[in-house]
Amino acid sequence: MTSQVSSPAEQADGAVVGEQRKPAGTKDVRRLDRVIIRFAGDSGDGMQLTGDRFTSETASFGNDLSTLPNFPAEIRAPAGTLPGVSSFQLHFADHDILTPGDAPNVLVAMNPAALKANVGDLPRGAEIIVNTDEFTKRAMQKVGYATSPLEDGSLDGYSLHPVPLTTLTVEALKDFDLTRKEAERSKNMFALGLLSWMYHRPTEGTEKFLRSKFAKKPDIAEANIAAFRAGWNFGETTEDFAVSYEVAPAAQAFPVGTYRNISGNLALSYGLIAASRQADLPLFLGSYPITPASDILHELSKHKNFGVRTFQAEDEIAGIGAALGAAFGGSLAVTTTSGPGVALKSETIGLAVSLELPLLIVDIQRGGPSTGLPTKTEQADLLQAMYGRNGEAPVPVVAPRTPADCFDAALEAARIALTYRTPVFLLSDGYLANGSEPWRIPEPDELPDLQVQFAQGPNHTMEDGSEVFWPYKRDPQTLARPWAVPGTPGLEHRIGGIEKQDGTGNISYDPANHDFMVRTRQAKVDGIDVPDVEVDDQDGARTLVLGWGSTYGPITAAVRRIRKEGGRIAQAHLRHLNPFPRNLGTVLKAYDKVVVPEMNLGQLATLIRARYLVDARPYNQVNGMPFKAEQLAHALKEAIDD
């Protein structure tokens, strides 16, 4: 994770303009400390690939960055329509940053739909690069433009750059044996080349990537590279782009180490692999594909060499059933899903609670209910994770705060599951899953020791002196039961969903035993050792903003803005949602006001109010997008002044 040192530049939405200088050539170079760029077009225009490549080169250059991919909810919306617009926003800077940015400084719009869907987010004076070839009368009418926005004055408040991207791309590729349609597909690479010139991004990595991606089609690879170079040359030679920009590396933002750009789902996948290696256990994933969790299945399937086994089941229930079976067999077991899948898995999660086996349930939250908004983000599964099972079935809940933090959160969830023999929820969301940031690759000796001791022999002596194995005889410190691998001689035992007798594990319908087992399972979760919540306190602050999960970036950016303007506010962020940190009640009662921003209708606030009897004030948003820092800052100022 990047350093969290406050920077004045984080207070503003737009880039801060520094000195302007003249290079050896004829064009000016303007130095900025931060820029927000958004690529937008049809879902088939390659905007995600374009954004990914620009991000990779920006990361290799050494900038701090944060990204926000935004996918259409429909699998294939009609071309040129508003529902079909796909976008990728990148915020990069010469200092530490926390969010993908509130408002883009630059919009690349590949068609009228992309312009109309995104122009409302732009501040006045922002640069707009439009592909004029797509602004036909029919295409504009399809999205409700009665007249051309490029000619009717509606964009006069912006710096408009009309560029015939399609025509220029086709012309650049005329010497290749490609149809016009095939050549047009490379227009995203032309746009990438232009933006790479504008912001002095490295180019070697993109060319190497294209040759690798199209290794089996070298002609296509070279055509894309030619389009990429043509875009760069266009920026260098055209009079419409008189200025290019430099954003220096964020040399002071990062602790010493080796860094790479990483998305939340990739970091989570690596965290699971690291956990299995640290535990010296094989990793088993039982999963059914579902947006936005499928990338974890795809990534883990590549790592058989690390003892990873992935099973794509026929449905959600089979996926978690196989994972629970793998846990019984001695594996670090994982199942991945989103909210609708959690609903289907709930019976088996309850079974895992009864069996007291380690199992990780990874929920990449998305907009609901039901199918809801499959490609949009939300934090609305917290209460489902806490209570979405029949009976008293407590499950620990862990939530990462940034894309890179998904790695550490996976290790922490595995620690709890293995130590306490319990299923554990890991609550990420679509914003973290698809977003990315720099990640310092940890050294092996920095990782926790997760070694597990399996049961090896009898653990109980009967009155007659005989030694037997009791599967529910507990560790007095953790209340965890022994983990016996099937096939170990002398450790045969019964499992199943019917209530067990304490100690022996025999089926029991005794009321007193059931009461004892329910309370013991709850006590085990309540007794989990979690770190105290840390408070970023400001002397004199009487208002605390409390968050969890992916709201960390927007909340922290908002807190910085308030403090920059002289306001006083404290901040705390929860990783452990069940059990809560032991000092949380004391922290909450130390402030006059507690504000809880969430991308739901107040689920954490409800838990806080019920548990600690404090007047936690919810601030909620459920529009499928992350909070904006300015929006949160305004709400927090009102809370302070109230």
XYZ file of C-alpha atoms in Angstrom:
642
model
C 0.000 0.000 0.000
C 1.118 3.539 -0.557
C 2.069 5.966 2.155
C -0.815 7.959 3.608
C 1.025 11.261 3.978
C -1.298 14.185 3.337
C -0.726 16.207 0.193
C -2.284 19.563 -0.734
C -2.940 18.260 -4.213
C -5.401 15.709 -2.836
C -7.694 18.589 -1.886
C -8.545 19.600 -5.441
C -10.467 17.839 -8.186
C -8.383 19.150 -11.062
C -4.713 18.727 -11.817
C -2.362 21.280 -10.335
C -0.439 23.117 -13.038
C 3.241 23.663 -12.413
C 5.939 25.264 -14.498
C 5.805 25.252 -18.253
C 8.944 24.705 -20.255
C 10.089 24.352 -23.836
C 11.770 21.064 -24.812
C 14.296 20.692 -27.571
C 11.408 20.417 -30.040
C 8.715 22.974 -30.766
C 6.006 22.006 -28.265
C 5.595 23.096 -24.688
C 5.707 20.624 -21.807
C 3.615 21.441 -18.759
C 4.350 19.779 -15.437
C 1.397 18.551 -13.385
C 1.257 16.832 -10.033
C -1.814 14.735 -10.843
C -4.152 13.867 -13.724
C -7.461 12.021 -14.061
C -8.142 10.420 -17.457
C -11.246 8.537 -18.553
C -11.425 6.377 -21.681
C -14.997 5.732 -22.848
C -16.583 3.907 -25.775
C -18.649 0.900 -26.759
C -17.975 -2.297 -24.862
C -16.337 -3.594 -28.053
C -14.011 -0.601 -28.456
C -11.336 -1.990 -26.151
C -11.563 0.693 -23.483
C -10.665 -1.680 -20.661
C -7.593 -2.920 -22.546
C -6.603 0.654 -23.354
C -6.981 1.690 -19.731
C -5.104 -1.369 -18.505
C -2.156 -0.656 -20.789
C -2.003 3.029 -19.855
C -2.162 1.974 -16.201
C 0.633 -0.581 -16.583
C 2.936 1.953 -18.211
C 2.067 4.526 -15.560
C 2.877 2.037 -12.817
C 6.209 1.156 -14.432
C 6.996 4.875 -14.632
C 6.629 5.105 -10.853
C 3.473 7.170 -10.354
C 1.005 6.414 -7.620
C -2.311 5.516 -9.199
C -5.865 4.361 -8.634
C -8.284 3.062 -11.261
C -12.020 2.669 -11.753
C -13.107 0.341 -14.577
C -16.832 0.701 -15.291
C -18.464 -2.062 -17.321
C -21.890 -2.174 -18.975
C -24.385 -4.233 -16.996
C -25.615 -5.946 -20.155
C -23.460 -8.666 -21.667
C -23.741 -7.097 -25.113
C -25.796 -3.923 -25.219
C -26.650 -2.553 -28.688
C -23.699 -0.691 -30.197
C -23.765 3.063 -29.834
C -26.301 3.144 -26.997
C -25.953 4.609 -23.518
C -26.332 1.219 -21.756
C -23.453 -0.107 -23.848
C -20.877 2.484 -22.786
C -17.757 1.056 -21.152
C -15.269 3.332 -19.406
C -11.958 3.195 -17.586
C -10.831 6.000 -15.271
C -7.243 6.397 -14.101
C -5.936 8.855 -11.508
C -2.150 9.105 -11.351
C 0.120 11.481 -9.463
C 3.582 12.347 -8.204
C 2.383 11.828 -4.609
C 0.241 9.338 -2.727
C -3.414 9.273 -3.758
C -6.425 7.362 -2.499
C -9.189 7.377 -5.102
C -9.698 7.199 -8.881
C -10.651 10.866 -8.687
C -13.947 12.698 -8.616
C -13.902 14.369 -12.044
C -11.776 13.577 -15.122
C -9.406 16.202 -16.493
C -9.397 14.357 -19.824
C -12.173 12.384 -21.527
C -11.499 10.236 -24.575
C -14.925 9.630 -26.163
C -15.023 7.097 -28.970
C -18.641 7.821 -30.003
C -21.636 10.071 -29.178
C -22.933 7.670 -26.528
C -19.606 7.797 -24.687
C -19.645 11.598 -24.781
C -23.213 11.930 -23.559
C -22.797 9.341 -20.783
C -19.685 11.023 -19.372
C -19.641 14.729 -20.186
C -21.723 15.535 -17.109
C -18.843 14.376 -14.899
C -16.326 16.810 -16.405
C -15.296 20.080 -14.759
C -15.272 23.178 -16.905
C -12.044 23.463 -18.841
C -11.480 19.727 -19.088
C -10.038 18.326 -22.297
C -12.285 16.200 -24.528
C -10.835 14.072 -27.318
C -13.608 12.782 -29.584
C -13.560 10.355 -32.478
C -15.328 12.522 -35.044
C -15.769 9.603 -37.448
C -18.476 8.172 -35.183
C -20.498 11.384 -34.923
C -22.877 10.560 -37.749
C -26.427 11.851 -37.754
C -27.834 8.401 -36.988
C -25.377 7.717 -34.157
C -26.163 11.073 -32.542
C -29.921 10.609 -32.851
C -29.633 7.179 -31.215
C -28.548 8.826 -27.957
C -30.789 11.882 -28.187
C -28.581 14.514 -29.791
C -30.796 16.666 -32.036
C -27.747 18.610 -33.228
C -24.056 17.808 -33.183
C -22.526 18.653 -29.787
C -19.264 19.249 -31.641
C -20.823 22.175 -33.508
C -23.725 23.575 -31.475
C -21.658 25.308 -28.781
C -22.668 22.957 -25.964
C -19.006 22.050 -25.429
C -17.662 25.603 -25.448
C -16.718 25.335 -21.782
C -14.261 22.551 -22.530
C -11.056 22.183 -24.521
C -12.328 20.122 -27.449
C -9.991 18.082 -29.666
C -11.877 16.604 -32.647
C -9.801 13.733 -34.036
C -10.897 11.342 -36.835
C -9.497 8.351 -34.985
C -11.020 5.706 -37.225
C -9.882 7.354 -40.460
C -6.375 7.969 -39.158
C -6.084 4.381 -37.941
C -7.226 2.904 -41.245
C -4.780 5.167 -43.101
C -1.925 4.118 -40.817
C -2.648 0.452 -41.526
C -3.199 0.687 -45.286
C -0.052 -1.319 -46.000
C -1.281 -4.240 -43.888
C -3.357 -7.014 -45.400
C -6.413 -6.172 -43.307
C -10.028 -5.461 -44.112
C -11.314 -2.012 -43.147
C -13.257 -3.540 -40.254
C -10.149 -5.299 -38.971
C -8.129 -2.086 -39.226
C -10.801 -0.088 -37.403
C -10.469 -2.362 -34.381
C -7.039 -0.863 -33.726
C -8.366 2.661 -33.153
C -8.108 2.136 -29.405
C -4.353 1.626 -29.858
C -4.184 4.865 -31.846
C -5.904 6.624 -28.950
C -3.524 4.965 -26.487
C -0.536 6.158 -28.510
C -1.880 9.712 -28.538
C -2.433 9.743 -24.777
C 0.968 8.140 -24.227
C 2.527 11.052 -26.101
C 0.468 13.626 -24.214
C 1.593 12.330 -20.814
C 5.075 11.036 -21.643
C 4.244 7.415 -20.840
C 6.728 4.642 -21.671
C 5.942 2.728 -24.867
C 8.179 -0.329 -24.795
C 5.949 -2.289 -22.416
C 2.867 -1.845 -24.585
C 4.646 -2.986 -27.715
C 6.002 -6.028 -25.882
C 2.508 -6.763 -24.537
C 0.945 -6.593 -28.004
C 3.527 -8.952 -29.477
C 2.849 -11.387 -26.635
C -0.944 -11.082 -26.781
C -1.042 -11.698 -30.533
C 1.915 -14.078 -30.693
C -0.074 -16.492 -32.855
C -1.164 -13.642 -35.156
C 2.001 -11.595 -35.739
C 0.365 -9.523 -38.496
C -2.320 -8.369 -36.061
C 0.328 -7.619 -33.444
C 2.334 -5.470 -35.844
C -0.822 -3.689 -37.036
C -1.725 -2.746 -33.480
C 1.809 -1.558 -32.830
C 1.686 0.503 -36.017
C -1.585 2.097 -34.886
C -0.084 2.773 -31.451
C 2.958 4.461 -32.989
C 0.759 6.418 -35.380
C -1.200 7.836 -32.460
C 2.026 8.857 -30.737
C 3.315 10.499 -33.917
C 0.003 12.268 -34.455
C 0.329 13.929 -31.060
C 3.898 14.920 -31.840
C 3.096 16.494 -35.226
C -0.461 17.866 -35.135
C -1.028 21.521 -34.278
C -4.169 20.693 -32.264
C -2.059 19.356 -29.392
C 0.347 22.198 -28.658
C 1.167 21.061 -25.128
C 2.180 17.743 -23.582
C 2.320 17.023 -19.872
C 4.696 15.495 -17.373
C 3.700 13.872 -14.081
C 6.848 12.947 -12.178
C 7.221 9.597 -10.388
C 5.897 9.450 -6.841
C 9.382 8.921 -5.447
C 8.503 9.869 -1.852
C 5.099 8.180 -1.687
C 6.305 4.603 -1.383
C 8.379 2.742 1.193
C 11.460 1.060 -0.252
C 10.626 -2.151 -2.063
C 9.685 -3.794 -5.337
C 6.306 -2.688 -6.660
C 3.838 -3.791 -9.277
C 0.387 -2.682 -10.316
C -2.303 -5.038 -9.008
C -6.097 -5.326 -9.035
C -8.120 -6.421 -6.038
C -9.099 -9.822 -7.427
C -5.517 -10.556 -8.456
C -4.193 -9.500 -5.042
C -6.806 -11.679 -3.367
C -5.803 -14.642 -5.532
C -2.149 -14.182 -4.635
C -3.098 -13.839 -0.975
C -4.903 -17.174 -1.060
C -1.905 -18.862 -2.678
C 0.444 -17.295 -0.128
C -1.822 -18.458 2.697
C -1.772 -22.042 1.427
C 2.018 -21.992 1.189
C 2.386 -20.483 4.664
C 0.020 -23.131 6.032
C 1.712 -25.893 4.001
C -1.724 -26.993 2.812
C -3.026 -27.578 -0.706
C -5.410 -24.848 -1.876
C -8.791 -25.949 -3.206
C -11.281 -23.602 -4.867
C -14.821 -24.797 -5.485
C -16.591 -22.127 -7.484
C -19.275 -21.261 -9.986
C -18.575 -18.308 -12.331
C -20.299 -15.085 -11.299
C -19.543 -11.396 -11.873
C -17.420 -9.852 -10.387
C -15.753 -12.857 -8.706
C -14.911 -14.973 -11.760
C -11.422 -13.494 -12.176
C -10.325 -15.295 -9.007
C -11.289 -18.659 -10.502
C -9.505 -17.744 -13.733
C -6.337 -16.672 -11.917
C -6.111 -19.565 -9.470
C -6.577 -22.061 -12.300
C -3.173 -20.919 -13.635
C -1.253 -21.980 -10.537
C -1.347 -25.768 -10.342
C 2.405 -25.637 -9.736
C 1.676 -24.165 -6.284
C -0.612 -27.009 -5.309
C -3.771 -25.147 -6.309
C -6.772 -27.148 -7.456
C -9.735 -25.357 -9.004
C -13.129 -26.905 -9.581
C -15.723 -25.122 -11.705
C -18.941 -26.625 -10.401
C -22.325 -26.849 -12.101
C -23.854 -24.410 -9.626
C -23.158 -22.408 -6.457
C -24.320 -25.156 -4.116
C -22.031 -27.748 -5.676
C -19.135 -25.303 -5.552
C -19.291 -24.768 -1.807
C -20.144 -28.434 -1.184
C -16.936 -29.487 -2.912
C -14.981 -26.846 -0.983
C -16.359 -28.050 2.341
C -15.439 -31.611 1.395
C -11.919 -30.431 0.625
C -11.753 -28.757 4.042
C -12.744 -32.056 5.660
C -9.948 -33.671 3.667
C -7.286 -31.290 4.964
C -7.086 -28.549 2.329
C -7.245 -24.798 2.666
C -10.710 -24.594 1.126
C -12.194 -21.564 -0.624
C -15.394 -20.769 -2.455
C -15.851 -17.525 -4.394
C -19.072 -15.796 -5.353
C -21.141 -12.625 -5.166
C -24.320 -11.804 -3.248
C -26.765 -14.031 -5.160
C -24.364 -16.955 -4.787
C -24.060 -16.388 -1.042
C -27.825 -16.833 -0.795
C -27.541 -20.229 -2.481
C -24.555 -21.247 -0.369
C -26.164 -20.322 2.953
C -27.240 -23.861 3.946
C -23.737 -25.235 3.391
C -22.198 -22.308 5.281
C -24.407 -23.296 8.198
C -23.183 -26.874 7.808
C -19.582 -25.619 7.949
C -20.428 -23.786 11.186
C -21.791 -27.029 12.639
C -18.856 -29.119 11.420
C -16.413 -26.442 12.626
C -14.122 -26.740 9.636
C -11.979 -23.957 8.113
C -13.574 -22.560 4.955
C -13.145 -19.197 3.229
C -16.253 -17.703 1.617
C -15.125 -14.888 -0.675
C -18.006 -12.546 -1.503
C -17.201 -9.917 -4.159
C -20.235 -7.736 -3.518
C -22.264 -6.170 -6.307
C -25.491 -4.222 -6.649
C -28.614 -6.151 -5.687
C -31.103 -7.542 -4.858
C -31.393 -10.615 -7.074
C -29.365 -10.159 -10.265
C -29.401 -6.413 -9.614
C -26.470 -4.556 -11.158
C -23.938 -7.320 -11.926
C -21.085 -5.006 -12.954
C -21.622 -2.265 -10.365
C -20.316 -2.036 -6.821
C -22.171 -2.120 -3.497
C -21.560 -3.012 0.169
C -24.987 -4.462 0.816
C -24.081 -8.040 1.827
C -22.846 -7.267 5.336
C -26.025 -8.280 7.118
C -26.318 -11.343 4.879
C -22.795 -12.374 5.892
C -23.612 -11.758 9.558
C -27.048 -13.351 9.780
C -28.021 -14.955 6.455
C -28.364 -18.516 7.772
C -30.914 -20.485 9.745
C -30.297 -20.910 13.448
C -27.482 -19.352 15.434
C -24.622 -19.713 12.955
C -21.938 -17.086 13.724
C -19.269 -16.519 11.083
C -16.257 -14.166 11.312
C -16.212 -11.365 8.715
C -13.106 -9.664 7.287
C -13.107 -6.808 4.748
C -10.165 -5.360 2.750
C -9.917 -1.598 2.268
C -7.999 -1.179 -1.015
C -7.166 -3.378 -4.025
C -3.669 -4.139 -2.702
C -5.033 -4.781 0.804
C -6.993 -7.740 -0.599
C -3.718 -9.703 -0.357
C -3.339 -9.092 3.376
C -7.054 -9.569 4.038
C -6.907 -13.026 2.413
C -4.025 -14.000 4.711
C -5.935 -12.708 7.736
C -9.111 -14.581 6.788
C -7.065 -17.769 6.379
C -5.406 -17.225 9.777
C -8.760 -16.987 11.505
C -10.265 -19.962 9.656
C -7.309 -22.248 10.347
C -6.725 -21.182 13.942
C -10.345 -21.283 15.086
C -11.712 -24.004 12.766
C -14.519 -21.901 11.372
C -15.834 -20.656 8.058
C -14.847 -17.003 7.444
C -16.410 -14.410 5.163
C -14.077 -12.226 3.123
C -16.130 -9.256 1.902
C -14.607 -7.460 -1.070
C -16.669 -5.634 -3.728
C -16.665 -4.762 -7.409
C -14.837 -1.465 -6.858
C -11.901 -3.196 -5.165
C -12.030 -6.274 -7.394
C -11.588 -4.407 -10.665
C -9.711 -1.348 -9.420
C -5.942 -1.321 -9.163
C -3.067 0.431 -7.391
C 0.670 -0.081 -6.774
C 1.473 -2.970 -4.443
C 4.741 -3.583 -2.664
C 5.603 -7.238 -3.088
C 6.290 -8.560 0.431
C 9.379 -10.539 1.355
C 8.663 -14.177 2.319
C 9.775 -13.592 5.906
C 7.137 -10.872 6.258
C 4.303 -13.357 5.800
C 2.609 -14.907 8.848
C 3.223 -18.496 9.907
C -0.060 -20.336 9.309
C 1.185 -23.863 9.989
C -1.540 -26.224 11.189
C -1.150 -29.236 13.450
C -3.511 -32.022 12.415
C -4.739 -34.499 15.000
C -2.317 -37.422 15.134
C -3.844 -39.777 17.676
C -6.240 -40.205 20.606
C -6.888 -37.067 22.658
C -9.113 -38.273 25.490
C -8.793 -40.880 28.241
C -11.946 -42.695 29.301
C -12.764 -43.685 32.877
C -11.589 -47.224 32.181
C -8.211 -45.892 31.039
C -8.745 -46.474 27.321
C -7.633 -43.717 24.928
C -10.058 -42.486 22.268
C -10.382 -39.670 19.775
C -13.013 -37.035 20.547
C -13.593 -34.833 17.471
C -15.249 -32.063 19.531
C -12.752 -31.835 22.375
C -11.633 -28.222 22.230
C -8.484 -26.196 22.589
C -9.014 -24.264 25.835
C -7.610 -21.034 24.333
C -9.290 -20.927 20.907
C -12.214 -23.328 21.493
C -11.223 -24.913 18.161
C -11.875 -28.611 17.758
C -9.143 -30.918 16.396
C -8.762 -31.264 12.630
C -8.440 -34.927 11.732
C -7.604 -35.880 8.170
C -9.773 -38.759 6.917
C -7.883 -42.014 6.728
C -5.712 -41.349 9.771
C -5.784 -44.624 11.754
C -7.794 -44.417 14.962
C -9.315 -41.024 14.218
C -12.550 -42.187 12.619
C -15.384 -39.802 13.504
C -18.855 -38.780 12.395
C -19.730 -35.460 10.727
C -23.039 -34.042 9.545
C -25.539 -31.281 10.085
C -27.398 -32.770 13.044
C -26.330 -31.383 16.418
C -23.297 -33.055 17.983
C -22.645 -34.004 21.557
C -19.928 -31.920 23.149
C -16.658 -33.787 23.059
C -17.696 -37.099 21.517
C -19.314 -35.702 18.397
C -22.148 -38.222 18.638
C -25.591 -37.143 17.482
C -27.424 -35.432 20.326
C -30.962 -34.095 20.726
C -30.412 -33.147 24.351
C -31.705 -29.580 24.964
C -28.971 -28.709 27.434
C -26.258 -29.934 25.058
C -27.713 -27.923 22.175
C -27.762 -24.791 24.317
C -24.141 -25.418 25.308
C -22.971 -26.035 21.718
C -24.742 -22.939 20.365
C -23.177 -20.767 23.064
C -19.765 -22.382 22.572
C -19.749 -21.735 18.832
C -20.698 -18.123 19.520
C -18.029 -17.812 22.207
C -15.434 -19.150 19.779
C -16.187 -16.377 17.299
C -16.462 -13.727 20.015
C -13.070 -14.779 21.353
C -11.166 -14.469 18.083
C -8.028 -12.412 18.584
C -8.221 -9.362 16.304
C -6.161 -6.159 16.508
C -7.604 -3.049 18.121
C -9.056 -0.544 15.693
C -6.626 2.304 15.059
C -7.915 5.860 15.180
C -6.450 8.688 13.120
C -7.336 11.236 15.757
C -6.959 14.980 15.418
C -6.569 17.010 18.593
C -9.886 18.629 19.395
C -11.962 16.493 17.020
C -15.444 15.719 18.324
C -16.681 13.894 15.211
C -15.532 10.420 14.172
C -16.058 9.012 10.686
C -16.185 5.204 10.790
C -15.937 3.123 7.642
C -15.343 -0.409 6.405
C -14.212 -2.004 3.181
C -13.752 0.014 0.014
C -14.985 3.312 1.454
C -11.487 3.774 2.918
C -10.094 5.740 -0.033
C -12.958 8.246 -0.451
C -13.304 8.700 3.320
C -9.589 9.336 3.807
C -9.476 11.754 0.871
C -12.492 13.601 2.322
C -10.869 13.771 5.760
C -7.744 15.273 4.193
C -9.819 17.971 2.512
C -11.600 18.877 5.730
C -8.347 19.118 7.662
C -6.724 21.172 4.899
C -9.554 23.673 5.280
C -9.129 23.843 9.049
C -11.810 21.386 10.131
C -11.222 18.841 12.893
C -12.301 15.262 12.411
C -11.150 11.779 13.459
C -11.194 8.644 11.319
C -11.317 4.910 12.010
C -11.703 2.039 9.565
C -12.772 -1.521 10.329
C -11.191 -4.617 8.823
C -12.838 -7.004 11.312
C -16.629 -6.800 11.312
C -17.265 -9.962 13.313
C -16.038 -9.915 15.943
C -15.571 -6.180 16.276
C -12.241 -5.034 17.764
C -12.411 -5.052 21.538
C -11.651 -1.345 21.868
C -14.328 -0.233 19.398
C -16.928 0.624 22.056
C -14.462 2.807 23.940
C -13.450 4.563 20.728
C -17.035 5.285 19.693
C -17.999 6.737 23.053
C -15.043 9.124 23.021
C -16.734 11.288 20.355
C -19.866 13.390 20.321
C -20.807 12.327 16.794
C -20.163 9.186 14.759
C -20.801 9.200 10.988
C -20.827 5.913 9.058
C -20.597 6.236 5.230
C -21.617 3.039 3.437
C -22.635 1.919 -0.039
C -25.846 0.440 1.334
C -28.772 1.740 3.393
C -26.972 1.670 6.726
C -26.004 -1.898 7.593
C -22.868 -1.217 9.668
C -24.594 1.743 11.294
C -27.417 -0.593 12.338
C -24.949 -3.031 13.892
C -23.075 -0.253 15.694
C -26.240 1.299 17.098
C -27.512 -2.072 18.328
C -24.225 -3.244 19.818
C -22.888 -0.064 21.409
C -26.008 2.100 21.874
C -24.366 5.107 20.222
C -26.109 7.474 17.831
C -24.221 6.362 14.721
C -25.412 8.492 11.815
C -25.520 6.686 8.469
C -24.552 8.381 5.222
C -25.564 6.112 2.378
C -25.280 5.679 -1.362
C -26.526 2.803 -3.527
C -26.052 4.024 -7.101
C -23.528 1.348 -8.077
C -20.572 3.741 -7.946
C -18.042 4.515 -5.198
C -18.319 7.681 -3.146
C -16.682 10.846 -4.444
C -14.300 12.565 -2.035
C -15.907 15.994 -2.445
C -19.350 14.531 -1.821
C -18.188 12.904 1.407
C -16.290 15.994 2.516
C -19.455 18.077 2.166
C -21.496 15.564 4.189
C -18.863 15.355 6.926
C -18.622 19.146 7.171
C -22.374 19.268 7.722
C -22.062 16.657 10.474
C -19.297 18.617 12.192
C -21.275 21.867 12.043
C -24.605 20.305 13.038
